[in-house]
């Protein structure tokens, strides 16, 4: 399974995001993509609950919800997600690997940013290093590693 991207969404807005393999050469609007993702998840949960993942012809998007206290002491819902290439073995790895990994991401994020103002996304940039460690940056292809070294 190839990890394309991972991140945390708060109210349809990406507060942290990292990309390991681009799905296309075109630039996408991250806020629109995350808003759409959040909207789809909310719509799907109106019909049935819980929603664990979406699958398309090429990709699978897996979700894990959590709650965090914001700056005002209110509990807010956040969603950790991961986008991977579609794989027939997904069901086999969901409970063994993917959900525990998303749970770990949520736990680390909550422990670092509990009580923070969730609308100020600059403060979350350091969390990308934690995501890289959890996903092991070696998920990059040889060409991507070379490009990242040159830029």
mmCIF file of C-alpha atoms in Angstrom:
data_model
loop_
_atom_site.group_PDB
_atom_site.id
_atom_site.type_symbol
_atom_site.label_atom_id
_atom_site.label_comp_id
_atom_site.label_asym_id
_atom_site.label_seq_id
_atom_site.Cartn_x
_atom_site.Cartn_y
_atom_site.Cartn_z
ATOM 1 C CA UNK A 1 0.000 0.000 0.000
ATOM 2 C CA UNK A 2 1.367 3.334 -1.059
ATOM 3 C CA UNK A 3 0.620 6.265 1.234
ATOM 4 C CA UNK A 4 -0.323 9.338 -0.798
ATOM 5 C CA UNK A 5 -1.117 11.802 1.971
ATOM 6 C CA UNK A 6 -2.168 12.137 5.574
ATOM 7 C CA UNK A 7 -3.483 14.863 7.778
ATOM 8 C CA UNK A 8 -5.876 16.242 10.350
ATOM 9 C CA UNK A 9 -9.094 18.049 9.464
ATOM 10 C CA UNK A 10 -10.997 20.404 11.763
ATOM 11 C CA UNK A 11 -14.447 21.589 10.591
ATOM 12 C CA UNK A 12 -13.615 20.772 6.972
ATOM 13 C CA UNK A 13 -10.336 22.698 7.082
ATOM 14 C CA UNK A 14 -6.949 20.978 6.908
ATOM 15 C CA UNK A 15 -4.992 22.025 9.977
ATOM 16 C CA UNK A 16 -2.064 19.749 9.189
ATOM 17 C CA UNK A 17 -1.319 17.936 5.971
ATOM 18 C CA UNK A 18 1.586 16.112 4.452
ATOM 19 C CA UNK A 19 1.926 14.566 1.020
ATOM 20 C CA UNK A 20 4.218 11.660 0.244
ATOM 21 C CA UNK A 21 3.319 10.860 -3.344
ATOM 22 C CA UNK A 22 1.409 13.148 -5.626
ATOM 23 C CA UNK A 23 -1.600 11.556 -7.227
ATOM 24 C CA UNK A 24 -1.326 13.936 -10.173
ATOM 25 C CA UNK A 25 0.938 16.632 -11.535
ATOM 26 C CA UNK A 26 -1.777 19.244 -11.162
ATOM 27 C CA UNK A 27 -1.900 21.484 -8.125
ATOM 28 C CA UNK A 28 -5.039 21.012 -6.055
ATOM 29 C CA UNK A 29 -6.667 23.403 -3.638
ATOM 30 C CA UNK A 30 -6.104 21.761 -0.268
ATOM 31 C CA UNK A 31 -8.850 23.703 1.493
ATOM 32 C CA UNK A 32 -11.422 22.783 -1.159
ATOM 33 C CA UNK A 33 -10.334 19.134 -1.123
ATOM 34 C CA UNK A 34 -10.523 18.919 2.663
ATOM 35 C CA UNK A 35 -13.838 20.751 2.714
ATOM 36 C CA UNK A 36 -15.224 18.306 0.170
ATOM 37 C CA UNK A 37 -13.848 15.389 2.154
ATOM 38 C CA UNK A 38 -15.447 16.710 5.355
ATOM 39 C CA UNK A 39 -18.724 17.345 3.546
ATOM 40 C CA UNK A 40 -18.796 13.846 2.066
ATOM 41 C CA UNK A 41 -18.096 12.345 5.456
ATOM 42 C CA UNK A 42 -20.864 14.371 7.116
ATOM 43 C CA UNK A 43 -23.332 13.487 4.360
ATOM 44 C CA UNK A 44 -22.457 9.788 4.495
ATOM 45 C CA UNK A 45 -22.843 9.751 8.277
ATOM 46 C CA UNK A 46 -26.358 11.163 7.932
ATOM 47 C CA UNK A 47 -27.219 7.987 6.043
ATOM 48 C CA UNK A 48 -25.227 5.494 8.085
ATOM 49 C CA UNK A 49 -22.727 5.594 10.869
ATOM 50 C CA UNK A 50 -19.866 5.091 11.431
ATOM 51 C CA UNK A 51 -18.017 5.687 8.188
ATOM 52 C CA UNK A 52 -14.521 4.222 8.282
ATOM 53 C CA UNK A 53 -13.360 4.808 4.730
ATOM 54 C CA UNK A 54 -14.236 5.756 1.167
ATOM 55 C CA UNK A 55 -12.950 3.873 -1.837
ATOM 56 C CA UNK A 56 -12.645 4.917 -5.469
ATOM 57 C CA UNK A 57 -11.182 3.185 -8.489
ATOM 58 C CA UNK A 58 -7.677 4.336 -7.556
ATOM 59 C CA UNK A 59 -7.608 5.414 -3.908
ATOM 60 C CA UNK A 60 -8.901 4.654 -0.443
ATOM 61 C CA UNK A 61 -9.417 7.396 2.142
ATOM 62 C CA UNK A 62 -9.512 6.104 5.698
ATOM 63 C CA UNK A 63 -10.791 8.197 8.635
ATOM 64 C CA UNK A 64 -10.546 8.173 12.397
ATOM 65 C CA UNK A 65 -12.409 10.706 14.523
ATOM 66 C CA UNK A 66 -11.236 12.161 17.784
ATOM 67 C CA UNK A 67 -11.995 15.052 20.108
ATOM 68 C CA UNK A 68 -9.753 17.794 21.403
ATOM 69 C CA UNK A 69 -10.269 20.714 23.764
ATOM 70 C CA UNK A 70 -9.887 24.039 22.047
ATOM 71 C CA UNK A 71 -8.616 27.360 23.399
ATOM 72 C CA UNK A 72 -11.994 28.061 24.987
ATOM 73 C CA UNK A 73 -12.203 24.658 26.725
ATOM 74 C CA UNK A 74 -14.844 23.295 24.345
ATOM 75 C CA UNK A 75 -14.592 19.792 22.934
ATOM 76 C CA UNK A 76 -14.088 19.870 19.168
ATOM 77 C CA UNK A 77 -14.157 17.001 16.692
ATOM 78 C CA UNK A 78 -11.055 16.416 14.595
ATOM 79 C CA UNK A 79 -10.514 13.813 11.920
ATOM 80 C CA UNK A 80 -7.248 12.069 11.117
ATOM 81 C CA UNK A 81 -7.141 10.663 7.618
ATOM 82 C CA UNK A 82 -4.852 8.839 5.276
ATOM 83 C CA UNK A 83 -5.071 8.447 1.500
ATOM 84 C CA UNK A 84 -3.571 5.279 0.054
ATOM 85 C CA UNK A 85 -3.614 3.559 -3.292
ATOM 86 C CA UNK A 86 -6.519 1.167 -3.599
ATOM 87 C CA UNK A 87 -5.500 -2.288 -2.466
ATOM 88 C CA UNK A 88 -7.546 -5.470 -2.380
ATOM 89 C CA UNK A 89 -5.999 -6.282 1.022
ATOM 90 C CA UNK A 90 -7.423 -3.145 2.671
ATOM 91 C CA UNK A 91 -9.909 -5.004 4.882
ATOM 92 C CA UNK A 92 -7.086 -7.205 6.149
ATOM 93 C CA UNK A 93 -4.963 -4.219 7.210
ATOM 94 C CA UNK A 94 -7.651 -1.841 8.493
ATOM 95 C CA UNK A 95 -7.880 -3.129 12.069
ATOM 96 C CA UNK A 96 -4.315 -4.453 12.289
ATOM 97 C CA UNK A 97 -2.383 -1.487 10.953
ATOM 98 C CA UNK A 98 -4.254 1.511 9.590
ATOM 99 C CA UNK A 99 -6.741 2.269 12.392
ATOM 100 C CA UNK A 100 -4.092 1.884 15.121
ATOM 101 C CA UNK A 101 -1.840 4.242 13.147
ATOM 102 C CA UNK A 102 -4.598 6.846 12.791
ATOM 103 C CA UNK A 103 -5.409 6.450 16.488
ATOM 104 C CA UNK A 104 -1.740 7.050 17.290
ATOM 105 C CA UNK A 105 -1.728 10.181 15.114
ATOM 106 C CA UNK A 106 -4.777 11.518 16.949
ATOM 107 C CA UNK A 107 -3.306 10.707 20.349
ATOM 108 C CA UNK A 108 -0.023 12.485 19.562
ATOM 109 C CA UNK A 109 -1.795 15.474 18.018
ATOM 110 C CA UNK A 110 -4.131 15.822 20.992
ATOM 111 C CA UNK A 111 -1.280 15.514 23.483
ATOM 112 C CA UNK A 112 0.682 18.260 21.686
ATOM 113 C CA UNK A 113 -2.128 20.702 20.922
ATOM 114 C CA UNK A 114 -4.846 20.217 23.545
ATOM 115 C CA UNK A 115 -6.097 23.677 24.558
ATOM 116 C CA UNK A 116 -4.738 25.437 21.456
ATOM 117 C CA UNK A 117 -6.554 27.767 19.113
ATOM 118 C CA UNK A 118 -7.355 25.351 16.289
ATOM 119 C CA UNK A 119 -7.897 28.123 13.746
ATOM 120 C CA UNK A 120 -4.225 29.148 13.735
ATOM 121 C CA UNK A 121 -2.707 26.489 11.493
ATOM 122 C CA UNK A 122 0.877 27.846 11.601
ATOM 123 C CA UNK A 123 1.375 26.321 15.043
ATOM 124 C CA UNK A 124 0.847 22.809 13.654
ATOM 125 C CA UNK A 125 3.733 22.825 11.157
ATOM 126 C CA UNK A 126 6.052 21.051 13.593
ATOM 127 C CA UNK A 127 3.625 18.124 13.666
ATOM 128 C CA UNK A 128 4.659 17.241 10.103
ATOM 129 C CA UNK A 129 7.893 15.865 11.562
ATOM 130 C CA UNK A 130 5.873 13.533 13.784
ATOM 131 C CA UNK A 131 3.824 12.394 10.780
ATOM 132 C CA UNK A 132 7.024 11.759 8.847
ATOM 133 C CA UNK A 133 8.372 9.619 11.687
ATOM 134 C CA UNK A 134 5.131 7.666 12.003
ATOM 135 C CA UNK A 135 4.899 7.045 8.258
ATOM 136 C CA UNK A 136 8.630 6.696 7.756
ATOM 137 C CA UNK A 137 9.727 9.114 5.048
ATOM 138 C CA UNK A 138 11.205 6.166 3.159
ATOM 139 C CA UNK A 139 7.797 5.920 1.483
ATOM 140 C CA UNK A 140 9.231 8.292 -1.115
ATOM 141 C CA UNK A 141 10.248 6.857 -4.443
ATOM 142 C CA UNK A 142 13.850 7.202 -5.537
ATOM 143 C CA UNK A 143 12.966 10.051 -7.901
ATOM 144 C CA UNK A 144 11.066 11.897 -5.174
ATOM 145 C CA UNK A 145 13.973 11.556 -2.758
ATOM 146 C CA UNK A 146 16.342 12.985 -5.352
ATOM 147 C CA UNK A 147 13.981 15.881 -6.097
ATOM 148 C CA UNK A 148 13.531 16.620 -2.384
ATOM 149 C CA UNK A 149 17.302 16.713 -1.913
ATOM 150 C CA UNK A 150 17.703 19.161 -4.783
ATOM 151 C CA UNK A 151 14.997 21.579 -3.622
#
